[in-house]
mmCIF file with all atom_site columns, C-alpha atoms in Angstrom:
data_model
loop_
_atom_site.group_PDB
_atom_site.id
_atom_site.type_symbol
_atom_site.label_atom_id
_atom_site.label_alt_id
_atom_site.label_comp_id
_atom_site.label_asym_id
_atom_site.label_entity_id
_atom_site.label_seq_id
_atom_site.pdbx_PDB_ins_code
_atom_site.Cartn_x
_atom_site.Cartn_y
_atom_site.Cartn_z
_atom_site.occupancy
_atom_site.B_iso_or_equiv
_atom_site.pdbx_formal_charge
_atom_site.auth_seq_id
_atom_site.auth_comp_id
_atom_site.auth_asym_id
_atom_site.auth_atom_id
_atom_site.pdbx_PDB_model_num
ATOM 1   C CA . THR S 1 1   ? -13.841 9.377  -35.201 1.00 88.00 ? 91  THR S CA 1
ATOM 2   C CA . SER S 1 2   ? -14.181 5.658  -35.876 1.00 85.00 ? 92  SER S CA 1
ATOM 3   C CA . SER S 1 3   ? -11.056 5.062  -33.781 1.00 87.00 ? 93  SER S CA 1
ATOM 4   C CA . GLY S 1 4   ? -12.440 6.989  -30.823 1.00 89.00 ? 94  GLY S CA 1
ATOM 5   C CA . ASP S 1 5   ? -10.205 10.034 -31.358 1.00 93.00 ? 95  ASP S CA 1
ATOM 6   C CA . LEU S 1 6   ? -11.607 13.554 -31.196 1.00 94.00 ? 96  LEU S CA 1
ATOM 7   C CA . LEU S 1 7   ? -11.115 16.016 -34.083 1.00 95.00 ? 97  LEU S CA 1
ATOM 8   C CA . VAL S 1 8   ? -11.241 19.716 -33.217 1.00 95.00 ? 98  VAL S CA 1
ATOM 9   C CA . THR S 1 9   ? -11.019 22.831 -35.380 1.00 94.00 ? 99  THR S CA 1
ATOM 10  C CA . MET S 1 10  ? -8.829  25.522 -33.826 1.00 94.00 ? 100 MET S CA 1
ATOM 11  C CA . VAL S 1 11  ? -8.028  29.140 -34.713 1.00 93.00 ? 101 VAL S CA 1
ATOM 12  C CA . SER S 1 12  ? -5.261  31.158 -33.075 1.00 92.00 ? 102 SER S CA 1
ATOM 13  C CA . ASN S 1 13  ? -6.205  34.110 -30.846 1.00 92.00 ? 103 ASN S CA 1
ATOM 14  C CA . ASP S 1 14  ? -4.863  36.552 -33.442 1.00 92.00 ? 104 ASP S CA 1
ATOM 15  C CA . TYR S 1 15  ? -6.859  34.849 -36.259 1.00 91.00 ? 105 TYR S CA 1
ATOM 16  C CA . LYS S 1 16  ? -3.720  34.243 -38.309 1.00 92.00 ? 106 LYS S CA 1
ATOM 17  C CA . GLN S 1 17  ? -3.630  30.439 -38.191 1.00 93.00 ? 107 GLN S CA 1
ATOM 18  C CA . SER S 1 18  ? -6.141  27.617 -38.275 1.00 95.00 ? 108 SER S CA 1
ATOM 19  C CA . LYS S 1 19  ? -5.752  23.867 -37.939 1.00 96.00 ? 109 LYS S CA 1
ATOM 20  C CA . ILE S 1 20  ? -7.456  20.574 -37.244 1.00 96.00 ? 110 ILE S CA 1
ATOM 21  C CA . VAL S 1 21  ? -6.165  18.761 -34.174 1.00 97.00 ? 111 VAL S CA 1
ATOM 22  C CA . ARG S 1 22  ? -6.651  15.068 -33.375 1.00 96.00 ? 112 ARG S CA 1
ATOM 23  C CA . TYR S 1 23  ? -6.788  14.108 -29.713 1.00 97.00 ? 113 TYR S CA 1
ATOM 24  C CA . PHE S 1 24  ? -6.667  10.737 -28.064 1.00 95.00 ? 114 PHE S CA 1
ATOM 25  C CA . GLY S 1 25  ? -8.004  11.471 -24.600 1.00 93.00 ? 115 GLY S CA 1
ATOM 26  C CA . PRO S 1 26  ? -6.193  14.605 -23.401 1.00 94.00 ? 116 PRO S CA 1
ATOM 27  C CA . THR S 1 27  ? -3.202  13.997 -25.690 1.00 95.00 ? 117 THR S CA 1
ATOM 28  C CA . GLU S 1 28  ? -2.734  15.797 -29.021 1.00 96.00 ? 118 GLU S CA 1
ATOM 29  C CA . ILE S 1 29  ? -1.596  13.189 -31.518 1.00 96.00 ? 119 ILE S CA 1
ATOM 30  C CA . GLN S 1 30  ? -1.902  15.058 -34.830 1.00 96.00 ? 120 GLN S CA 1
ATOM 31  C CA . SER S 1 31  ? -2.099  18.613 -36.141 1.00 97.00 ? 121 SER S CA 1
ATOM 32  C CA . ILE S 1 32  ? -3.211  19.336 -39.710 1.00 97.00 ? 122 ILE S CA 1
ATOM 33  C CA . GLN S 1 33  ? -2.564  22.845 -40.948 1.00 97.00 ? 123 GLN S CA 1
ATOM 34  C CA . TRP S 1 34  ? -0.538  23.062 -44.183 1.00 96.00 ? 124 TRP S CA 1
ATOM 35  C CA . ASP S 1 35  ? -0.622  21.543 -47.663 1.00 95.00 ? 125 ASP S CA 1
ATOM 36  C CA . ASP S 1 36  ? 2.497   20.088 -49.312 1.00 93.00 ? 126 ASP S CA 1
ATOM 37  C CA . GLN S 1 37  ? 3.475   23.568 -50.569 1.00 94.00 ? 127 GLN S CA 1
ATOM 38  C CA . GLY S 1 38  ? 3.325   25.149 -47.121 1.00 94.00 ? 128 GLY S CA 1
ATOM 39  C CA . LYS S 1 39  ? 0.023   26.954 -47.737 1.00 95.00 ? 129 LYS S CA 1
ATOM 40  C CA . ALA S 1 40  ? -2.736  27.028 -45.139 1.00 95.00 ? 130 ALA S CA 1
ATOM 41  C CA . LEU S 1 41  ? -5.426  24.408 -45.683 1.00 97.00 ? 131 LEU S CA 1
ATOM 42  C CA . TYR S 1 42  ? -8.120  26.324 -43.790 1.00 96.00 ? 132 TYR S CA 1
ATOM 43  C CA . SER S 1 43  ? -9.198  29.929 -43.352 1.00 95.00 ? 133 SER S CA 1
ATOM 44  C CA . SER S 1 44  ? -8.260  31.528 -40.051 1.00 93.00 ? 134 SER S CA 1
ATOM 45  C CA . ASP S 1 45  ? -11.147 33.912 -39.423 1.00 90.00 ? 135 ASP S CA 1
ATOM 46  C CA . ILE S 1 46  ? -13.846 33.736 -36.765 1.00 85.00 ? 136 ILE S CA 1
ATOM 47  C CA . TYR S 1 47  ? -16.283 31.633 -38.789 1.00 86.00 ? 137 TYR S CA 1
ATOM 48  C CA . CYS S 1 48  ? -16.924 28.012 -37.868 1.00 85.00 ? 138 CYS S CA 1
ATOM 49  C CA . LYS S 1 49  ? -15.528 25.156 -39.831 1.00 92.00 ? 139 LYS S CA 1
ATOM 50  C CA . TYR S 1 50  ? -17.538 21.951 -39.860 1.00 93.00 ? 140 TYR S CA 1
ATOM 51  C CA . LEU S 1 51  ? -15.871 18.566 -40.066 1.00 94.00 ? 141 LEU S CA 1
ATOM 52  C CA . SER S 1 52  ? -16.583 14.908 -40.524 1.00 95.00 ? 142 SER S CA 1
ATOM 53  C CA . GLU S 1 53  ? -14.608 11.715 -41.042 1.00 94.00 ? 143 GLU S CA 1
ATOM 54  C CA . ASN S 1 54  ? -15.643 9.374  -43.870 1.00 92.00 ? 144 ASN S CA 1
ATOM 55  C CA . ARG S 1 55  ? -15.379 5.601  -43.978 1.00 91.00 ? 145 ARG S CA 1
ATOM 56  C CA . ASN S 1 56  ? -11.898 5.624  -45.525 1.00 91.00 ? 146 ASN S CA 1
ATOM 57  C CA . LEU S 1 57  ? -10.784 7.866  -42.624 1.00 93.00 ? 147 LEU S CA 1
ATOM 58  C CA . ASP S 1 58  ? -10.485 11.067 -44.672 1.00 95.00 ? 148 ASP S CA 1
ATOM 59  C CA . ILE S 1 59  ? -11.135 14.267 -42.746 1.00 96.00 ? 149 ILE S CA 1
ATOM 60  C CA . CYS S 1 60  ? -13.653 16.447 -44.579 1.00 97.00 ? 150 CYS S CA 1
ATOM 61  C CA . VAL S 1 61  ? -13.885 20.127 -43.614 1.00 97.00 ? 151 VAL S CA 1
ATOM 62  C CA . ALA S 1 62  ? -16.503 22.607 -44.831 1.00 96.00 ? 152 ALA S CA 1
ATOM 63  C CA . ASP S 1 63  ? -14.871 26.042 -44.756 1.00 95.00 ? 153 ASP S CA 1
ATOM 64  C CA . SER S 1 64  ? -17.571 28.575 -45.600 1.00 92.00 ? 154 SER S CA 1
ATOM 65  C CA . SER S 1 65  ? -15.194 31.551 -45.526 1.00 92.00 ? 155 SER S CA 1
ATOM 66  C CA . THR S 1 66  ? -13.182 30.230 -48.464 1.00 93.00 ? 156 THR S CA 1
ATOM 67  C CA . ARG S 1 67  ? -16.231 28.529 -50.044 1.00 94.00 ? 157 ARG S CA 1
ATOM 68  C CA . VAL S 1 68  ? -14.493 25.164 -50.200 1.00 95.00 ? 158 VAL S CA 1
ATOM 69  C CA . VAL S 1 69  ? -14.656 21.654 -48.783 1.00 97.00 ? 159 VAL S CA 1
ATOM 70  C CA . VAL S 1 70  ? -11.113 20.510 -47.946 1.00 97.00 ? 160 VAL S CA 1
ATOM 71  C CA . VAL S 1 71  ? -10.497 16.761 -47.751 1.00 98.00 ? 161 VAL S CA 1
ATOM 72  C CA . VAL S 1 72  ? -7.292  15.362 -46.287 1.00 97.00 ? 162 VAL S CA 1
ATOM 73  C CA . SER S 1 73  ? -6.238  11.768 -45.688 1.00 96.00 ? 163 SER S CA 1
ATOM 74  C CA . ALA S 1 74  ? -5.955  10.334 -42.185 1.00 94.00 ? 164 ALA S CA 1
ATOM 75  C CA . ALA S 1 75  ? -2.246  11.203 -42.415 1.00 95.00 ? 165 ALA S CA 1
ATOM 76  C CA . GLY S 1 76  ? -3.161  14.860 -43.059 1.00 95.00 ? 166 GLY S CA 1
ATOM 77  C CA . ILE S 1 77  ? -2.215  14.890 -46.752 1.00 97.00 ? 167 ILE S CA 1
ATOM 78  C CA . LEU S 1 78  ? -4.449  17.013 -49.008 1.00 97.00 ? 168 LEU S CA 1
ATOM 79  C CA . ARG S 1 79  ? -6.576  14.759 -51.239 1.00 97.00 ? 169 ARG S CA 1
ATOM 80  C CA . PHE S 1 80  ? -8.763  17.387 -52.925 1.00 97.00 ? 170 PHE S CA 1
ATOM 81  C CA . ARG S 1 81  ? -10.681 20.625 -52.619 1.00 97.00 ? 171 ARG S CA 1
ATOM 82  C CA . TYR S 1 82  ? -14.327 20.759 -53.683 1.00 96.00 ? 172 TYR S CA 1
ATOM 83  C CA . THR S 1 83  ? -15.574 24.214 -54.715 1.00 94.00 ? 173 THR S CA 1
ATOM 84  C CA . GLY S 1 84  ? -18.951 23.265 -56.144 1.00 91.00 ? 174 GLY S CA 1
ATOM 85  C CA . PRO S 1 85  ? -20.247 21.371 -59.162 1.00 87.00 ? 175 PRO S CA 1
ATOM 86  C CA . PRO S 1 86  ? -18.577 21.720 -62.580 1.00 80.00 ? 176 PRO S CA 1
ATOM 87  C CA . THR S 1 87  ? -21.564 23.720 -63.815 1.00 76.00 ? 177 THR S CA 1
ATOM 88  C CA . ASN S 1 88  ? -23.338 25.921 -61.336 1.00 69.00 ? 178 ASN S CA 1
ATOM 89  C CA . ASN S 1 89  ? -26.722 27.246 -62.399 1.00 72.00 ? 179 ASN S CA 1
ATOM 90  C CA . THR S 1 90  ? -27.153 29.506 -59.373 1.00 72.00 ? 180 THR S CA 1
ATOM 91  C CA . LYS S 1 91  ? -26.393 33.202 -59.043 1.00 78.00 ? 181 LYS S CA 1
ATOM 92  C CA . ILE S 1 92  ? -25.098 32.733 -55.514 1.00 86.00 ? 182 ILE S CA 1
ATOM 93  C CA . PRO S 1 93  ? -21.687 31.006 -55.194 1.00 89.00 ? 183 PRO S CA 1
ATOM 94  C CA . PHE S 1 94  ? -21.328 27.704 -53.324 1.00 91.00 ? 184 PHE S CA 1
ATOM 95  C CA . LYS S 1 95  ? -20.877 28.300 -49.599 1.00 91.00 ? 185 LYS S CA 1
ATOM 96  C CA . PRO S 1 96  ? -20.609 25.062 -47.605 1.00 94.00 ? 186 PRO S CA 1
ATOM 97  C CA . SER S 1 97  ? -21.592 24.898 -43.981 1.00 90.00 ? 187 SER S CA 1
ATOM 98  C CA . GLY S 1 98  ? -22.673 21.584 -42.477 1.00 93.00 ? 188 GLY S CA 1
ATOM 99  C CA . ILE S 1 99  ? -20.965 18.396 -43.566 1.00 97.00 ? 189 ILE S CA 1
ATOM 100 C CA . THR S 1 100 ? -21.409 14.673 -43.000 1.00 96.00 ? 190 THR S CA 1
ATOM 101 C CA . THR S 1 101 ? -20.569 11.394 -44.706 1.00 95.00 ? 191 THR S CA 1
ATOM 102 C CA . ASP S 1 102 ? -22.558 8.237  -45.311 1.00 94.00 ? 192 ASP S CA 1
ATOM 103 C CA . SER S 1 103 ? -21.892 4.487  -45.317 1.00 92.00 ? 193 SER S CA 1
ATOM 104 C CA . GLN S 1 104 ? -20.770 4.611  -48.968 1.00 92.00 ? 194 GLN S CA 1
ATOM 105 C CA . GLY S 1 105 ? -18.128 7.247  -48.221 1.00 93.00 ? 195 GLY S CA 1
ATOM 106 C CA . ARG S 1 106 ? -20.060 9.996  -49.978 1.00 95.00 ? 196 ARG S CA 1
ATOM 107 C CA . ILE S 1 107 ? -19.664 13.512 -48.639 1.00 97.00 ? 197 ILE S CA 1
ATOM 108 C CA . LEU S 1 108 ? -22.805 15.556 -48.098 1.00 96.00 ? 198 LEU S CA 1
ATOM 109 C CA . THR S 1 109 ? -22.432 19.279 -47.512 1.00 96.00 ? 199 THR S CA 1
ATOM 110 C CA . SER S 1 110 ? -25.098 21.930 -47.122 1.00 94.00 ? 200 SER S CA 1
ATOM 111 C CA . ASP S 1 111 ? -25.076 24.983 -49.363 1.00 92.00 ? 201 ASP S CA 1
ATOM 112 C CA . ARG S 1 112 ? -27.186 27.183 -47.120 1.00 88.00 ? 202 ARG S CA 1
ATOM 113 C CA . ASP S 1 113 ? -27.366 30.205 -49.417 1.00 88.00 ? 203 ASP S CA 1
ATOM 114 C CA . ASN S 1 114 ? -28.736 28.089 -52.304 1.00 89.00 ? 204 ASN S CA 1
ATOM 115 C CA . ASN S 1 115 ? -31.085 25.888 -50.223 1.00 89.00 ? 205 ASN S CA 1
ATOM 116 C CA . ARG S 1 116 ? -29.453 22.679 -51.384 1.00 91.00 ? 206 ARG S CA 1
ATOM 117 C CA . ILE S 1 117 ? -27.190 19.861 -50.329 1.00 93.00 ? 207 ILE S CA 1
ATOM 118 C CA . HIS S 1 118 ? -24.298 18.685 -52.501 1.00 94.00 ? 208 HIS S CA 1
ATOM 119 C CA . ILE S 1 119 ? -23.457 14.985 -52.682 1.00 95.00 ? 209 ILE S CA 1
ATOM 120 C CA . VAL S 1 120 ? -19.831 14.309 -53.623 1.00 96.00 ? 210 VAL S CA 1
ATOM 121 C CA . GLU S 1 121 ? -18.034 10.986 -54.095 1.00 95.00 ? 211 GLU S CA 1
ATOM 122 C CA . GLN S 1 122 ? -15.198 10.162 -51.689 1.00 92.00 ? 212 GLN S CA 1
ATOM 123 C CA . ASP S 1 123 ? -12.762 11.073 -54.487 1.00 93.00 ? 213 ASP S CA 1
ATOM 124 C CA . GLY S 1 124 ? -14.218 14.545 -54.974 1.00 94.00 ? 214 GLY S CA 1
ATOM 125 C CA . ASN S 1 125 ? -16.468 14.011 -57.983 1.00 95.00 ? 215 ASN S CA 1
ATOM 126 C CA . PHE S 1 126 ? -19.807 15.806 -57.840 1.00 95.00 ? 216 PHE S CA 1
ATOM 127 C CA . LEU S 1 127 ? -22.733 13.372 -57.951 1.00 94.00 ? 217 LEU S CA 1
ATOM 128 C CA . ARG S 1 128 ? -25.851 15.487 -57.557 1.00 91.00 ? 218 ARG S CA 1
ATOM 129 C CA . HIS S 1 129 ? -27.774 18.017 -55.494 1.00 89.00 ? 219 HIS S CA 1
ATOM 130 C CA . ILE S 1 130 ? -30.587 17.523 -53.110 1.00 87.00 ? 220 ILE S CA 1
ATOM 131 C CA . ASP S 1 131 ? -32.475 20.536 -54.346 1.00 78.00 ? 221 ASP S CA 1
ATOM 132 C CA . ASN S 1 132 ? -35.617 20.510 -52.338 1.00 64.00 ? 222 ASN S CA 1
ATOM 133 C CA . ILE S 1 133 ? -37.938 23.474 -52.009 1.00 66.00 ? 223 ILE S CA 1
ATOM 134 C CA . ILE S 1 134 ? -38.916 22.306 -48.529 1.00 78.00 ? 224 ILE S CA 1
ATOM 135 C CA . LEU S 1 135 ? -35.417 23.077 -47.222 1.00 81.00 ? 225 LEU S CA 1
ATOM 136 C CA . GLN S 1 136 ? -34.901 26.580 -45.857 1.00 85.00 ? 226 GLN S CA 1
ATOM 137 C CA . GLU S 1 137 ? -31.227 27.383 -45.409 1.00 88.00 ? 227 GLU S CA 1
ATOM 138 C CA . PRO S 1 138 ? -30.016 23.857 -44.586 1.00 91.00 ? 228 PRO S CA 1
ATOM 139 C CA . ALA S 1 139 ? -27.156 24.201 -42.132 1.00 89.00 ? 229 ALA S CA 1
ATOM 140 C CA . CYS S 1 140 ? -26.140 21.236 -39.982 1.00 91.00 ? 230 CYS S CA 1
ATOM 141 C CA . LEU S 1 141 ? -26.237 17.702 -41.351 1.00 94.00 ? 231 LEU S CA 1
ATOM 142 C CA . CYS S 1 142 ? -26.071 14.221 -39.874 1.00 94.00 ? 232 CYS S CA 1
ATOM 143 C CA . VAL S 1 143 ? -26.381 10.752 -41.407 1.00 93.00 ? 233 VAL S CA 1
ATOM 144 C CA . ASP S 1 144 ? -27.231 7.883  -39.077 1.00 92.00 ? 234 ASP S CA 1
ATOM 145 C CA . SER S 1 145 ? -26.118 4.245  -39.364 1.00 88.00 ? 235 SER S CA 1
ATOM 146 C CA . ARG S 1 146 ? -29.035 3.521  -41.731 1.00 89.00 ? 236 ARG S CA 1
ATOM 147 C CA . ASP S 1 147 ? -28.125 6.386  -44.090 1.00 90.00 ? 237 ASP S CA 1
ATOM 148 C CA . ASN S 1 148 ? -31.035 8.533  -42.982 1.00 91.00 ? 238 ASN S CA 1
ATOM 149 C CA . LEU S 1 149 ? -30.136 12.193 -43.541 1.00 93.00 ? 239 LEU S CA 1
ATOM 150 C CA . PHE S 1 150 ? -31.135 14.719 -40.902 1.00 94.00 ? 240 PHE S CA 1
ATOM 151 C CA . VAL S 1 151 ? -30.979 18.405 -41.771 1.00 93.00 ? 241 VAL S CA 1
ATOM 152 C CA . ALA S 1 152 ? -31.175 21.304 -39.325 1.00 93.00 ? 242 ALA S CA 1
ATOM 153 C CA . GLU S 1 153 ? -32.473 24.519 -40.869 1.00 91.00 ? 243 GLU S CA 1
ATOM 154 C CA . PHE S 1 154 ? -30.711 27.730 -39.903 1.00 89.00 ? 244 PHE S CA 1
ATOM 155 C CA . VAL S 1 155 ? -33.689 30.095 -40.050 1.00 85.00 ? 245 VAL S CA 1
ATOM 156 C CA . THR S 1 156 ? -36.520 27.915 -38.748 1.00 89.00 ? 246 THR S CA 1
ATOM 157 C CA . GLY S 1 157 ? -34.545 25.803 -36.290 1.00 88.00 ? 247 GLY S CA 1
ATOM 158 C CA . ARG S 1 158 ? -36.413 22.742 -37.578 1.00 91.00 ? 248 ARG S CA 1
ATOM 159 C CA . LEU S 1 159 ? -34.862 19.316 -37.952 1.00 92.00 ? 249 LEU S CA 1
ATOM 160 C CA . LYS S 1 160 ? -35.945 17.439 -41.065 1.00 90.00 ? 250 LYS S CA 1
ATOM 161 C CA . LYS S 1 161 ? -35.395 13.891 -42.238 1.00 90.00 ? 251 LYS S CA 1
ATOM 162 C CA . VAL S 1 162 ? -34.630 13.846 -45.966 1.00 85.00 ? 252 VAL S CA 1
ATOM 163 C CA . GLN S 1 163 ? -34.643 10.821 -48.257 1.00 81.00 ? 253 GLN S CA 1
ATOM 164 C CA . TYR S 1 164 ? -31.607 11.092 -50.510 1.00 80.00 ? 254 TYR S CA 1
ATOM 165 C CA . TYR S 1 165 ? -30.267 7.605  -51.141 1.00 72.00 ? 255 TYR S CA 1
ATOM 166 C CA . LYS S 1 166 ? -30.816 6.260  -54.648 1.00 60.00 ? 256 LYS S CA 1
#
Protein backbone atom coordinates (compact mmCIF):
# COMPACT_ATOMS: atom_id res chain seq x y z
CA THR A 1 0.00 0.00 0.00
CA SER A 2 1.05 3.64 -0.19
CA SER A 3 1.68 3.58 3.57
CA GLY A 4 3.93 0.54 3.33
CA ASP A 5 1.35 -1.86 4.81
CA LEU A 6 0.69 -5.25 3.24
CA LEU A 7 -2.84 -6.30 2.22
CA VAL A 8 -3.53 -10.04 2.07
CA THR A 9 -6.62 -12.00 1.04
CA MET A 10 -7.33 -14.92 3.38
CA VAL A 11 -9.81 -17.81 3.35
CA SER A 12 -10.43 -20.10 6.32
CA ASN A 13 -9.37 -23.75 6.07
CA ASP A 14 -13.02 -24.85 5.95
CA TYR A 15 -13.81 -22.32 3.16
CA LYS A 16 -16.57 -20.70 5.21
CA GLN A 17 -15.02 -17.27 5.75
CA SER A 18 -12.92 -14.85 3.74
CA LYS A 19 -11.34 -11.53 4.64
CA ILE A 20 -8.76 -8.93 3.73
CA VAL A 21 -6.08 -8.40 6.37
CA ARG A 22 -3.77 -5.38 6.65
CA TYR A 23 -0.34 -5.98 8.15
CA PHE A 24 2.28 -3.55 9.30
CA GLY A 25 5.39 -5.71 9.45
CA PRO A 26 4.37 -8.91 11.25
CA THR A 27 1.48 -7.22 13.07
CA GLU A 28 -2.15 -7.49 11.92
CA ILE A 29 -3.64 -4.03 12.19
CA GLN A 30 -6.96 -4.43 10.34
CA SER A 31 -9.34 -7.17 9.24
CA ILE A 32 -12.07 -6.49 6.68
CA GLN A 33 -14.74 -9.15 6.38
CA TRP A 34 -18.32 -7.90 6.85
CA ASP A 35 -20.53 -5.13 5.49
CA ASP A 36 -22.62 -2.90 7.78
CA GLN A 37 -25.43 -5.51 7.77
CA GLY A 38 -23.17 -8.34 8.90
CA LYS A 39 -22.99 -9.99 5.47
CA ALA A 40 -19.73 -11.31 4.04
CA LEU A 41 -18.02 -8.90 1.66
CA TYR A 42 -16.09 -11.61 -0.19
CA SER A 43 -16.69 -15.16 -1.37
CA SER A 44 -15.02 -17.87 0.68
CA ASP A 45 -14.22 -20.52 -1.93
CA ILE A 46 -10.85 -21.63 -3.24
CA TYR A 47 -10.65 -19.08 -6.06
CA CYS A 48 -8.20 -16.19 -5.87
CA LYS A 49 -9.27 -12.69 -5.12
CA TYR A 50 -7.19 -9.90 -6.61
CA LEU A 51 -6.73 -6.60 -4.83
CA SER A 52 -5.37 -3.13 -5.27
CA GLU A 53 -5.37 0.14 -3.36
CA ASN A 54 -6.33 3.33 -5.22
CA ARG A 55 -5.04 6.84 -4.63
CA ASN A 56 -7.78 7.70 -2.12
CA LEU A 57 -6.76 4.58 -0.15
CA ASP A 58 -9.82 2.50 -1.07
CA ILE A 59 -9.23 -1.24 -1.20
CA CYS A 60 -10.52 -2.69 -4.47
CA VAL A 61 -11.08 -6.46 -4.67
CA ALA A 62 -11.95 -8.44 -7.80
CA ASP A 63 -13.92 -11.48 -6.66
CA SER A 64 -14.47 -13.66 -9.72
CA SER A 65 -16.58 -16.23 -7.86
CA THR A 66 -19.31 -13.70 -7.12
CA ARG A 67 -18.65 -11.74 -10.35
CA VAL A 68 -18.19 -8.47 -8.49
CA VAL A 69 -15.58 -5.85 -7.67
CA VAL A 70 -15.94 -4.87 -4.00
CA VAL A 71 -14.57 -1.47 -2.96
CA VAL A 72 -14.17 -0.54 0.69
CA SER A 73 -12.71 2.58 2.27
CA ALA A 74 -9.41 2.52 4.13
CA ALA A 75 -11.50 2.09 7.30
CA GLY A 76 -13.08 -1.06 5.81
CA ILE A 77 -16.50 0.46 5.13
CA LEU A 78 -18.24 -0.74 1.95
CA ARG A 79 -18.28 2.05 -0.65
CA PHE A 80 -19.77 0.15 -3.61
CA ARG A 81 -19.99 -3.07 -5.56
CA TYR A 82 -19.38 -3.04 -9.31
CA THR A 83 -21.05 -5.88 -11.23
CA GLY A 84 -20.43 -4.70 -14.78
CA PRO A 85 -21.60 -1.86 -17.00
CA PRO A 86 -25.24 -0.69 -16.94
CA THR A 87 -25.77 -2.25 -20.36
CA ASN A 88 -23.87 -5.38 -21.18
CA ASN A 89 -23.83 -6.42 -24.82
CA THR A 90 -22.06 -9.73 -24.19
CA LYS A 91 -23.56 -13.18 -23.76
CA ILE A 92 -21.04 -14.07 -21.08
CA PRO A 93 -21.54 -12.36 -17.68
CA PHE A 94 -18.86 -10.06 -16.23
CA LYS A 95 -16.24 -12.06 -14.34
CA PRO A 96 -13.45 -9.88 -12.93
CA SER A 97 -10.01 -11.25 -12.30
CA GLY A 98 -7.02 -8.91 -12.30
CA ILE A 99 -7.38 -5.43 -10.87
CA THR A 100 -5.27 -2.29 -10.64
CA THR A 101 -5.73 1.45 -10.23
CA ASP A 102 -4.15 4.42 -11.95
CA SER A 103 -2.96 7.90 -10.95
CA GLN A 104 -6.46 9.33 -11.46
CA GLY A 105 -8.00 6.83 -9.04
CA ARG A 106 -9.70 4.87 -11.81
CA ILE A 107 -10.16 1.15 -11.27
CA LEU A 108 -9.20 -1.17 -14.10
CA THR A 109 -10.34 -4.77 -13.92
CA SER A 110 -9.94 -7.55 -16.45
CA ASP A 111 -12.98 -9.44 -17.68
CA ARG A 112 -11.12 -12.51 -18.90
CA ASP A 113 -14.11 -14.37 -20.33
CA ASN A 114 -15.06 -11.38 -22.54
CA ASN A 115 -11.51 -10.38 -23.57
CA ARG A 116 -11.88 -6.86 -22.23
CA ILE A 117 -10.86 -4.54 -19.45
CA HIS A 118 -13.40 -2.38 -17.61
CA ILE A 119 -12.45 1.14 -16.53
CA VAL A 120 -14.48 2.41 -13.57
CA GLU A 121 -14.31 5.77 -11.79
CA GLN A 122 -13.22 5.77 -8.14
CA ASP A 123 -16.89 6.24 -7.20
CA GLY A 124 -18.04 3.16 -9.08
CA ASN A 125 -19.34 4.68 -12.31
CA PHE A 126 -18.52 2.73 -15.46
CA LEU A 127 -16.42 4.77 -17.89
CA ARG A 128 -15.62 2.45 -20.77
CA HIS A 129 -14.12 -0.83 -21.92
CA ILE A 130 -10.79 -1.55 -23.42
CA ASP A 131 -12.19 -3.95 -25.96
CA ASN A 132 -9.21 -4.97 -27.97
CA ILE A 133 -9.13 -7.98 -30.25
CA ILE A 134 -5.42 -8.38 -29.56
CA LEU A 135 -6.12 -9.34 -25.94
CA GLN A 136 -6.60 -13.05 -25.28
CA GLU A 137 -8.10 -13.68 -21.86
CA PRO A 138 -6.55 -10.70 -20.05
CA ALA A 139 -5.88 -11.78 -16.48
CA CYS A 140 -3.39 -9.85 -14.36
CA LEU A 141 -3.08 -6.09 -14.64
CA CYS A 142 -0.57 -3.48 -13.51
CA VAL A 143 -0.33 0.27 -14.05
CA ASP A 144 3.06 1.90 -13.55
CA SER A 145 3.78 5.42 -12.28
CA ARG A 146 3.36 6.81 -15.82
CA ASP A 147 -0.08 5.20 -16.28
CA ASN A 148 1.21 2.58 -18.68
CA LEU A 149 -1.06 -0.47 -18.48
CA PHE A 150 0.52 -3.91 -18.56
CA VAL A 151 -1.70 -6.92 -19.17
CA ALA A 152 -0.76 -10.56 -18.65
CA GLU A 153 -2.74 -12.98 -20.80
CA PHE A 154 -3.95 -16.16 -19.15
CA VAL A 155 -3.74 -18.49 -22.15
CA THR A 156 -0.63 -17.23 -23.94
CA GLY A 157 1.38 -16.14 -20.91
CA ARG A 158 2.31 -12.97 -22.81
CA LEU A 159 2.70 -9.57 -21.20
CA LYS A 160 1.35 -6.69 -23.27
CA LYS A 161 1.55 -2.94 -22.88
CA VAL A 162 -1.80 -1.35 -23.73
CA GLN A 163 -2.48 2.32 -24.37
CA TYR A 164 -5.71 3.21 -22.58
CA TYR A 165 -5.42 6.75 -21.26
CA LYS A 166 -7.53 9.34 -23.07
